[in-house]
Amino acid sequence: NAGVTQTPKFQVLKTGQSMTLQCAQDMNHNSMYWYRQDPGMGLRLIYYSASEGTTDKGEVPNGYNVSRLNKREFSLRLESAAPSQTSVYFCASSLSGTGGPLYGYTFGSGTRLTVV
Amino acid sequence: GDSVTQMEGPVTLSEEAFLTINCTYTATGYPSLFWYVQYPGEGLQLLLKATKADDKGSNKGFEATYRKETTSFHLEKGSVQVSDSAVYFCALSDLTPNQAGTALIFGKGTTLSVSS
């Protein structure tokens, strides 16, 4: 089925370990996003990529890096995981331009990350 | 900056009850407004949207009217079902014709629990 695929679905890390969350979409969307979801905080934007070759910081970028590998793939890397990064991470994509959000974001099913 | 404020939950209703979830926003421009729904263990899905003042978005029995004078976009449903139990997010996008790929701004979410 068309959509946004995130891997892995679950991950447990030790403090200081690194990992990369993978995201791929097959809808030919130009824009892609990484959010984290925490209880009582809603969704907060970490990074986004308006188009292939560009990335920009969102509301909470510290401790993360991203790579827009090609039009389909947008990865999120934690270089040195901390317990404060325990969260559910969602990748999303949309058409770009002024009409992008009007067609809705398509979200992946999330990665539940625990840092101990 | 732009922001979205939702009523805090959880909201607990019996089946066939009337639902209202309040949402107000602050924006410098003329935003488009959205409601997203998240079912347990899943990513967010677009429920409905409105792009200008007095527009009414509707889907699956849910409705919301864009009220510029009160900066509100309250979600309503006349008769809820158990299957409506989910987390509901209000969001805005404040794109102008010169902006591209900028992200949605989400409220913190309201949990709805419907019992039979």
XYZ file of C-alpha atoms in Angstrom:
232
model
C 0.000 0.000 0.000
C 1.147 3.533 -0.735
C 2.216 5.555 2.254
C 4.999 6.336 4.682
C 7.077 3.476 6.048
C 9.114 3.850 9.224
C 11.656 1.430 10.616
C 12.140 0.169 13.228
C 8.822 0.147 15.080
C 10.408 -0.312 18.497
C 13.915 0.299 19.796
C 15.642 0.335 23.155
C 18.974 2.148 23.402
C 21.465 2.680 26.167
C 22.507 6.219 26.982
C 25.257 7.312 24.610
C 24.439 4.862 21.844
C 23.639 6.076 18.357
C 20.995 5.011 15.889
C 19.230 6.067 12.725
C 15.484 6.050 12.221
C 14.525 5.366 8.655
C 11.583 6.831 6.734
C 10.505 6.284 3.151
C 7.475 7.458 1.181
C 6.210 6.306 -2.190
C 3.720 9.077 -2.980
C 6.138 11.336 -4.847
C 5.841 13.958 -2.117
C 8.436 16.695 -2.042
C 8.278 17.611 1.650
C 9.077 15.363 4.593
C 9.041 15.895 8.346
C 10.149 14.349 11.627
C 8.045 14.876 14.751
C 8.285 13.569 18.269
C 5.233 12.892 20.386
C 5.389 13.077 24.154
C 2.573 12.845 26.716
C 0.988 16.238 27.308
C 3.198 17.881 24.680
C 1.468 16.920 21.462
C 3.618 16.720 18.348
C 6.739 18.819 18.093
C 8.665 19.296 14.868
C 12.297 18.180 14.972
C 13.438 18.758 11.381
C 11.828 19.065 8.012
C 12.852 18.921 4.396
C 10.865 21.125 2.066
C 12.376 19.475 -0.994
C 15.142 17.090 -1.957
C 18.493 18.585 -0.996
C 17.195 20.915 1.707
C 16.684 20.471 5.431
C 15.679 22.910 8.155
C 15.432 22.869 11.913
C 12.095 22.706 13.623
C 11.121 23.428 17.188
C 13.300 20.825 18.945
C 16.368 19.961 16.788
C 18.999 19.618 19.513
C 20.518 16.149 19.702
C 19.334 15.139 16.232
C 20.604 15.203 12.676
C 18.790 14.416 9.460
C 19.610 13.357 5.939
C 17.382 13.698 2.904
C 18.932 10.828 1.010
C 16.744 11.235 -2.073
C 13.175 12.247 -2.787
C 11.792 9.137 -1.101
C 13.906 8.849 2.028
C 14.430 11.073 5.055
C 16.385 9.667 8.003
C 16.749 10.902 11.570
C 19.946 10.202 13.508
C 20.595 10.296 17.213
C 24.359 10.567 17.660
C 24.456 10.075 21.438
C 21.103 9.064 22.826
C 19.850 10.534 26.097
C 16.908 9.493 28.291
C 15.195 12.792 27.344
C 14.931 11.445 23.808
C 12.616 8.665 24.917
C 9.571 9.327 22.772
C 7.451 8.188 19.855
C 8.858 9.481 16.571
C 6.690 10.092 13.536
C 7.741 10.751 9.988
C 5.326 12.499 7.644
C 5.266 13.690 4.072
C 3.249 16.129 1.994
C 3.104 17.887 -1.308
C 5.194 21.032 -1.208
C 4.210 24.577 -1.977
C 1.292 26.556 -0.690
C -1.122 23.733 -1.316
C 0.904 21.074 0.434
C -0.728 20.931 3.844
C -4.138 21.439 2.274
C -3.910 17.927 0.890
C -2.962 16.637 4.312
C 0.138 15.131 5.740
C 0.594 11.379 5.476
C 2.078 9.936 8.642
C 3.988 6.765 9.265
C 2.952 4.475 12.094
C 5.753 5.656 14.360
C 8.889 4.411 16.109
C 8.686 3.943 19.855
C 12.156 4.675 21.244
C 13.243 4.101 24.821
C 16.633 5.305 26.066
C 17.764 3.759 29.334
C 4.496 32.810 16.983
C 1.596 30.784 15.767
C -0.002 28.413 18.238
C -2.963 26.122 18.795
C -4.744 25.531 22.098
C -7.058 22.579 22.651
C -9.215 21.647 25.581
C -7.498 19.198 27.864
C -8.831 15.705 28.114
C -9.622 13.061 28.547
C -13.171 13.453 27.317
C -15.314 10.499 28.370
C -18.718 10.007 26.733
C -21.374 7.371 26.361
C -22.251 6.099 22.923
C -24.627 8.420 21.007
C -23.674 11.460 23.104
C -22.874 14.829 21.528
C -19.207 15.704 21.218
C -17.472 19.074 21.263
C -13.707 19.489 21.424
C -12.643 23.116 21.627
C -9.768 24.535 19.619
C -8.535 28.114 19.409
C -5.572 29.466 17.530
C -3.172 32.374 17.304
C -1.726 33.252 13.926
C -0.260 36.308 12.251
C -1.631 35.544 8.808
C -4.661 33.741 7.436
C -4.117 30.109 8.371
C -5.724 26.956 7.137
C -7.098 24.810 9.946
C -7.208 21.064 10.366
C -8.322 18.262 12.618
C -6.260 15.087 12.698
C -7.168 11.843 14.461
C -4.835 9.228 15.921
C -6.202 5.775 16.667
C -4.318 3.626 19.177
C -0.959 2.429 17.867
C -1.249 4.350 14.608
C -0.025 7.548 13.027
C -2.177 10.623 12.548
C -4.791 10.839 9.805
C -6.383 13.951 8.366
C -10.011 14.126 9.515
C -11.181 17.449 8.063
C -9.947 20.884 7.066
C -11.038 24.465 6.334
C -9.042 26.987 4.395
C -10.838 30.296 4.970
C -13.174 32.029 7.367
C -16.696 30.581 7.651
C -15.688 27.401 5.821
C -17.083 24.216 7.350
C -15.034 21.047 7.142
C -16.824 17.730 7.528
C -16.020 14.036 7.395
C -17.378 10.833 8.978
C -20.073 12.795 10.850
C -17.557 15.236 12.339
C -17.800 18.952 11.592
C -15.804 22.080 12.389
C -16.389 25.688 11.311
C -13.574 28.186 10.817
C -14.532 31.203 12.983
C -12.174 34.085 12.376
C -13.928 36.435 14.808
C -13.355 34.038 17.711
C -10.192 32.422 16.259
C -11.744 29.021 16.823
C -12.214 25.704 15.032
C -14.230 23.516 17.407
C -14.795 19.878 16.489
C -18.347 18.504 16.848
C -20.178 15.261 16.266
C -23.831 14.673 16.939
C -23.669 11.042 18.019
C -20.361 9.418 18.915
C -19.568 5.727 18.578
C -17.158 3.503 20.451
C -15.053 3.404 17.296
C -14.492 7.185 17.613
C -12.275 6.628 20.653
C -8.953 8.191 19.681
C -6.750 11.230 20.194
C -7.809 14.317 18.242
C -5.357 17.042 17.223
C -6.198 20.525 16.022
C -3.570 22.056 13.723
C -2.902 25.115 11.613
C -0.777 25.964 8.617
C 0.087 29.577 8.092
C 1.458 29.381 4.573
C 1.731 32.444 2.449
C 2.262 32.343 -1.317
C 6.018 32.723 -0.781
C 6.395 29.863 1.674
C 6.845 26.261 0.742
C 7.013 23.086 2.729
C 6.582 24.668 6.112
C 5.085 22.495 8.754
C 1.773 22.169 10.494
C 1.562 23.432 14.066
C -0.315 21.017 16.307
C -2.207 21.394 19.528
C -1.412 18.993 22.362
C -4.228 16.617 21.525
C -7.461 15.616 23.259
C -8.151 12.009 24.159
C -11.728 10.865 23.561
C -13.009 7.694 25.177
C -16.477 6.444 24.237
C -18.153 3.631 26.181
C -21.092 1.493 25.117
